[in-house]
Every structure is written in C-alpha cells, then in structure tokens.
Tab-separated table of C-alpha atoms in Angstrom:
chain	number	residue	atom	x	y	z
A	1	UNK	CA	40.822	71.219	128.850
A	2	UNK	CA	37.085	71.863	128.568
A	3	UNK	CA	36.371	75.631	128.325
A	4	UNK	CA	34.795	77.034	131.499
A	5	UNK	CA	34.821	80.486	133.059
A	6	UNK	CA	36.948	79.047	135.890
A	7	UNK	CA	39.581	77.932	133.410
A	8	UNK	CA	39.372	81.296	131.646
A	9	UNK	CA	40.038	83.173	134.887
A	10	UNK	CA	42.897	80.830	135.711
A	11	UNK	CA	44.775	81.526	132.480
A	12	UNK	CA	44.665	85.278	133.102
A	13	UNK	CA	47.369	84.803	135.729
A	14	UNK	CA	49.186	81.854	134.168
A	15	UNK	CA	52.858	82.520	133.291
A	16	UNK	CA	52.358	81.523	129.655
A	17	UNK	CA	49.538	83.992	129.018
A	18	UNK	CA	49.500	86.755	131.638
A	19	UNK	CA	51.822	89.191	129.808
A	20	UNK	CA	49.684	89.246	126.670
A	21	UNK	CA	46.466	89.138	128.676
A	22	UNK	CA	47.415	92.449	130.313
A	23	UNK	CA	47.638	94.074	126.863
A	24	UNK	CA	43.910	93.913	126.225
A	25	UNK	CA	42.414	96.692	124.082
A	26	UNK	CA	38.929	97.439	125.377
A	27	UNK	CA	37.862	100.835	123.984
A	28	UNK	CA	37.121	102.186	120.528
A	29	UNK	CA	39.656	104.988	121.017
A	30	UNK	CA	42.441	102.558	121.900
A	31	UNK	CA	41.470	100.403	118.920
A	32	UNK	CA	41.678	103.389	116.565
A	33	UNK	CA	45.071	104.387	117.951
A	34	UNK	CA	46.741	101.106	116.958
A	35	UNK	CA	45.544	100.983	113.350
A	36	UNK	CA	48.464	102.761	111.690
A	37	UNK	CA	51.176	100.308	112.705
A	38	UNK	CA	49.266	97.064	113.294
A	39	UNK	CA	48.167	93.969	111.430
A	40	UNK	CA	45.432	91.691	112.718
A	41	UNK	CA	45.009	87.945	113.078
A	42	UNK	CA	41.527	86.667	113.863
A	43	UNK	CA	41.195	83.443	115.841
A	44	UNK	CA	38.106	81.285	116.179
A	45	UNK	CA	37.822	77.847	117.780
A	46	UNK	CA	35.019	75.323	117.381
A	47	UNK	CA	34.584	72.538	119.911
A	48	UNK	CA	32.241	69.571	120.030
A	49	UNK	CA	30.690	67.661	122.962
A	50	UNK	CA	31.850	64.115	123.669
A	51	UNK	CA	29.878	62.673	126.589
A	52	UNK	CA	27.976	65.862	127.487
A	53	UNK	CA	27.831	69.586	126.771
A	54	UNK	CA	30.317	70.081	129.619
A	55	UNK	CA	32.776	67.610	128.084
A	56	UNK	CA	34.046	69.269	124.917
A	57	UNK	CA	37.115	68.856	122.745
A	58	UNK	CA	38.715	71.150	120.208
A	59	UNK	CA	37.425	70.372	116.728
A	60	UNK	CA	38.517	73.275	114.487
A	61	UNK	CA	40.831	76.275	114.645
A	62	UNK	CA	40.192	79.125	112.228
A	63	UNK	CA	42.774	81.805	111.427
A	64	UNK	CA	42.362	84.845	109.186
A	65	UNK	CA	44.957	87.567	108.615
A	66	UNK	CA	44.409	91.144	107.528
A	67	UNK	CA	47.441	93.354	106.995
A	68	UNK	CA	45.738	96.655	107.680
A	69	UNK	CA	42.382	98.128	108.640
A	70	UNK	CA	41.504	101.441	107.008
A	71	UNK	CA	38.446	103.181	108.445
A	72	UNK	CA	38.383	105.662	105.561
A	73	UNK	CA	37.764	102.851	103.060
A	74	UNK	CA	33.969	102.843	102.879
A	75	UNK	CA	33.920	100.829	99.658
A	76	UNK	CA	34.716	97.454	101.225
A	77	UNK	CA	32.006	95.113	99.921
A	78	UNK	CA	29.533	93.723	102.400
A	79	UNK	CA	29.965	90.314	100.801
A	80	UNK	CA	32.926	88.283	101.909
A	81	UNK	CA	35.282	87.310	99.111
A	82	UNK	CA	35.254	83.603	99.916
A	83	UNK	CA	33.976	81.021	102.337
A	84	UNK	CA	36.232	78.710	104.337
A	85	UNK	CA	39.500	79.398	102.452
A	86	UNK	CA	42.230	76.777	102.794
A	87	UNK	CA	41.421	73.819	105.021
A	88	UNK	CA	43.895	71.392	106.553
A	89	UNK	CA	43.255	68.246	108.557
A	90	UNK	CA	46.015	67.792	111.129
A	91	UNK	CA	46.606	65.841	114.318
A	92	UNK	CA	46.345	67.692	117.603
A	93	UNK	CA	50.056	67.238	118.307
A	94	UNK	CA	50.817	69.023	115.022
A	95	UNK	CA	48.482	71.949	115.700
A	96	UNK	CA	50.952	74.250	117.443
A	97	UNK	CA	53.641	74.181	114.711
A	98	UNK	CA	50.941	74.618	112.047
A	99	UNK	CA	49.520	77.697	113.794
A	100	UNK	CA	52.972	79.200	114.334
A	101	UNK	CA	53.903	78.570	110.702
A	102	UNK	CA	50.748	80.350	109.531
A	103	UNK	CA	51.414	83.356	111.757
A	104	UNK	CA	55.075	83.646	110.811
A	105	UNK	CA	54.182	83.576	107.118
A	106	UNK	CA	51.814	86.501	107.720
A	107	UNK	CA	54.170	88.760	109.640
A	108	UNK	CA	54.841	92.075	107.924
A	109	UNK	CA	57.047	93.967	110.375
A	110	UNK	CA	53.977	95.572	111.943
A	111	UNK	CA	52.601	94.865	115.412
A	112	UNK	CA	50.407	91.775	115.259
A	113	UNK	CA	47.116	92.056	117.150
A	114	UNK	CA	45.095	88.994	118.133
A	115	UNK	CA	41.402	89.618	117.485
A	116	UNK	CA	38.233	87.655	118.169
A	117	UNK	CA	34.647	87.983	119.348
A	118	UNK	CA	33.692	86.501	122.700
A	119	UNK	CA	37.067	84.902	123.368
A	120	UNK	CA	37.093	82.770	126.561
A	121	UNK	CA	37.204	79.484	124.632
A	122	UNK	CA	39.801	80.833	122.194
A	123	UNK	CA	42.045	81.949	125.056
A	124	UNK	CA	41.799	78.560	126.750
A	125	UNK	CA	42.713	76.654	123.602
A	126	UNK	CA	45.441	79.159	122.723
A	127	UNK	CA	47.125	78.772	126.106
A	128	UNK	CA	46.600	75.004	126.222
A	129	UNK	CA	47.123	73.752	122.671
A	130	UNK	CA	49.414	76.294	120.997
A	131	UNK	CA	50.939	78.485	123.742
A	132	UNK	CA	54.155	79.129	121.800
A	133	UNK	CA	52.095	81.367	119.503
A	134	UNK	CA	51.298	83.782	122.343
A	135	UNK	CA	54.592	85.765	122.232
A	136	UNK	CA	54.001	86.494	118.541
A	137	UNK	CA	51.199	88.933	119.448
A	138	UNK	CA	51.711	92.525	120.615
A	139	UNK	CA	48.213	92.943	122.065
A	140	UNK	CA	44.711	91.533	121.739
A	141	UNK	CA	41.193	92.795	121.269
A	142	UNK	CA	37.834	91.150	121.828
A	143	UNK	CA	35.526	93.009	119.434
A	144	UNK	CA	32.660	92.508	121.857
A	145	UNK	CA	34.497	94.939	124.183
A	146	UNK	CA	34.626	97.496	121.370
A	147	UNK	CA	30.920	97.063	120.641
A	148	UNK	CA	30.139	97.462	124.354
A	149	UNK	CA	32.235	100.633	124.471
A	150	UNK	CA	30.398	102.091	121.482
A	151	UNK	CA	27.006	101.442	123.046
A	152	UNK	CA	28.156	102.912	126.400
A	153	UNK	CA	25.024	101.697	128.158
A	154	UNK	CA	23.624	98.526	129.620
A	155	UNK	CA	22.147	96.483	126.824
A	156	UNK	CA	22.391	93.235	124.944
A	157	UNK	CA	24.996	93.231	122.192
A	158	UNK	CA	24.180	90.824	119.341
A	159	UNK	CA	26.441	87.886	118.592
A	160	UNK	CA	28.899	88.037	115.683
A	161	UNK	CA	26.424	87.178	112.939
A	162	UNK	CA	23.785	89.450	114.434
A	163	UNK	CA	26.133	92.426	114.270
A	164	UNK	CA	27.066	91.692	110.665
A	165	UNK	CA	23.389	91.475	109.723
A	166	UNK	CA	22.847	94.809	111.448
A	167	UNK	CA	25.641	96.251	109.308
A	168	UNK	CA	23.998	94.969	106.086
A	169	UNK	CA	26.257	92.023	105.329
A	170	UNK	CA	24.691	89.578	102.897
A	171	UNK	CA	22.834	86.977	104.949
A	172	UNK	CA	24.071	83.996	102.913
A	173	UNK	CA	27.635	85.011	103.797
A	174	UNK	CA	26.801	85.124	107.497
A	175	UNK	CA	24.674	82.076	108.265
A	176	UNK	CA	26.211	78.596	108.575
A	177	UNK	CA	26.216	76.572	105.384
A	178	UNK	CA	23.634	73.831	104.859
A	179	UNK	CA	25.431	70.496	105.091
A	180	UNK	CA	22.768	68.972	102.850
A	181	UNK	CA	19.786	70.786	101.425
A	182	UNK	CA	17.512	71.238	104.403
A	183	UNK	CA	19.414	68.767	106.582
A	184	UNK	CA	21.208	70.941	109.084
A	185	UNK	CA	23.995	73.465	109.234
A	186	UNK	CA	27.681	73.425	109.987
A	187	UNK	CA	29.803	76.119	111.588
A	188	UNK	CA	33.319	76.539	110.263
A	189	UNK	CA	36.022	78.165	112.371
A	190	UNK	CA	37.838	79.564	109.339
A	191	UNK	CA	34.650	81.149	108.061
A	192	UNK	CA	34.004	82.725	111.458
A	193	UNK	CA	37.566	84.068	111.564
A	194	UNK	CA	36.949	85.806	108.223
A	195	UNK	CA	33.678	87.178	109.616
A	196	UNK	CA	35.612	88.527	112.609
A	197	UNK	CA	37.900	90.467	110.258
A	198	UNK	CA	34.816	91.839	108.508
A	199	UNK	CA	33.399	92.975	111.845
A	200	UNK	CA	36.687	94.633	112.819
A	201	UNK	CA	36.422	96.805	109.718
A	202	UNK	CA	32.690	97.397	110.113
A	203	UNK	CA	33.123	98.794	113.628
A	204	UNK	CA	35.457	101.480	112.273
A	205	UNK	CA	32.695	103.047	110.177
A	206	UNK	CA	30.647	105.741	111.886
A	207	UNK	CA	27.467	104.763	110.033
A	208	UNK	CA	27.670	101.327	111.667
A	209	UNK	CA	28.475	102.700	115.102
A	210	UNK	CA	25.339	104.832	114.886
A	211	UNK	CA	23.297	101.667	114.364
A	212	UNK	CA	24.671	100.302	117.635
A	213	UNK	CA	23.817	103.448	119.558
A	214	UNK	CA	20.145	103.476	118.626
C-alpha cells in the first residue's frame, strides 16, 4: 500500500489499529506522566519510488529501543553512540516475525510506547506489513505533536534533523551519510530511529524547550 493521507485516515478506524490509535499521547504533560513506568521503541520506515513518486514500496524498517527516559540526566552526550547498528536483509514475508522478535526481546515488564516523528507512513506500514506487532504497544507518541505542544502557537516546526541541530547535536551524526565521497547521500531507517530516541530525550530538557519557544 502506497502511503497517502487517505490511507492514513482509513487505518485510524481499522479494527487492527483503532484501539492503539486512540491511545495517542499529544501533549508534553502527558508525555512526562508516562516516563516512570514506560520503555520506548522508535520506528522509522523508508520507502522508494518504483514508477513514480506516488508509487512507493517499503525499503527499510528501522527500530531502536530505549528502556527509560530520564529528564534529569543532562549529561547525555549530543553525539550518538553509533550509526546504523545491526542491519538485516530479509524478505517482506519475513518482516513481521522479525519485528515481533525484536520487540519481544526488548520487553522489560514496563509499558512499551511506540514513538516516531511524523508518522503517517510508519502507521500505514505497521498496520499493513506487521500488524501483529500493534498489540505489543501500550500507547504511541508522535514527537512532532510534543514539539507543537511546546511551541503552543502557529509556526513551522523543523523536521527531525532540524530539531536535533537546534539542540546542538553534532551535525555529522545528523546528516545522511555520503554513499561515496561527494556522490550523494543515503538515508537509513535504523539511523533515523536512533535519532528519534535522541529527540525524545532532548525534548525533556527545559533548555531545549526554551529554544523551541523563541
């Protein structure tokens, strides 16, 4: 299924996804309230065009797990510890069991929160390609909602990398990697999932929230 806003709206009421979709966390206060008993799994999907920009197929799924977010920890480095992490090449029919296996190996007895940034495509692929993973989540949060809530005014919120640059993350950890010196760049879904975890922590720090407000 090619991601479109029509498809995104359709899955909001679909039996496989509607229960979790209703458990959307949209405010900073609600986000802060779940920290004590929750772990977080970031999801990012990359898709590529086939015959046109409107005809896209799933190319990569990135997952990153963080057991706890601690807003009082202001010493978290602004450089990510690694790029890409473990990569696996699997057939589409094997994607769902691979995703479920990853999630089940991460579970810690805490509520598991699905997290992303700008998530229509991720929701479509989640409900289409690995729907049996949906019941494993207690709630979900699109960090763009949290950023919008912090700003509390009409304005343009930067994209994921723009926010991390604003919060002083090292630019070489944020930008896509050069595929060959000077010959283009390549996004990586796993790398973006790690960046999403970094943003989740960054939004908990008041010094970063002040940068969004002004």
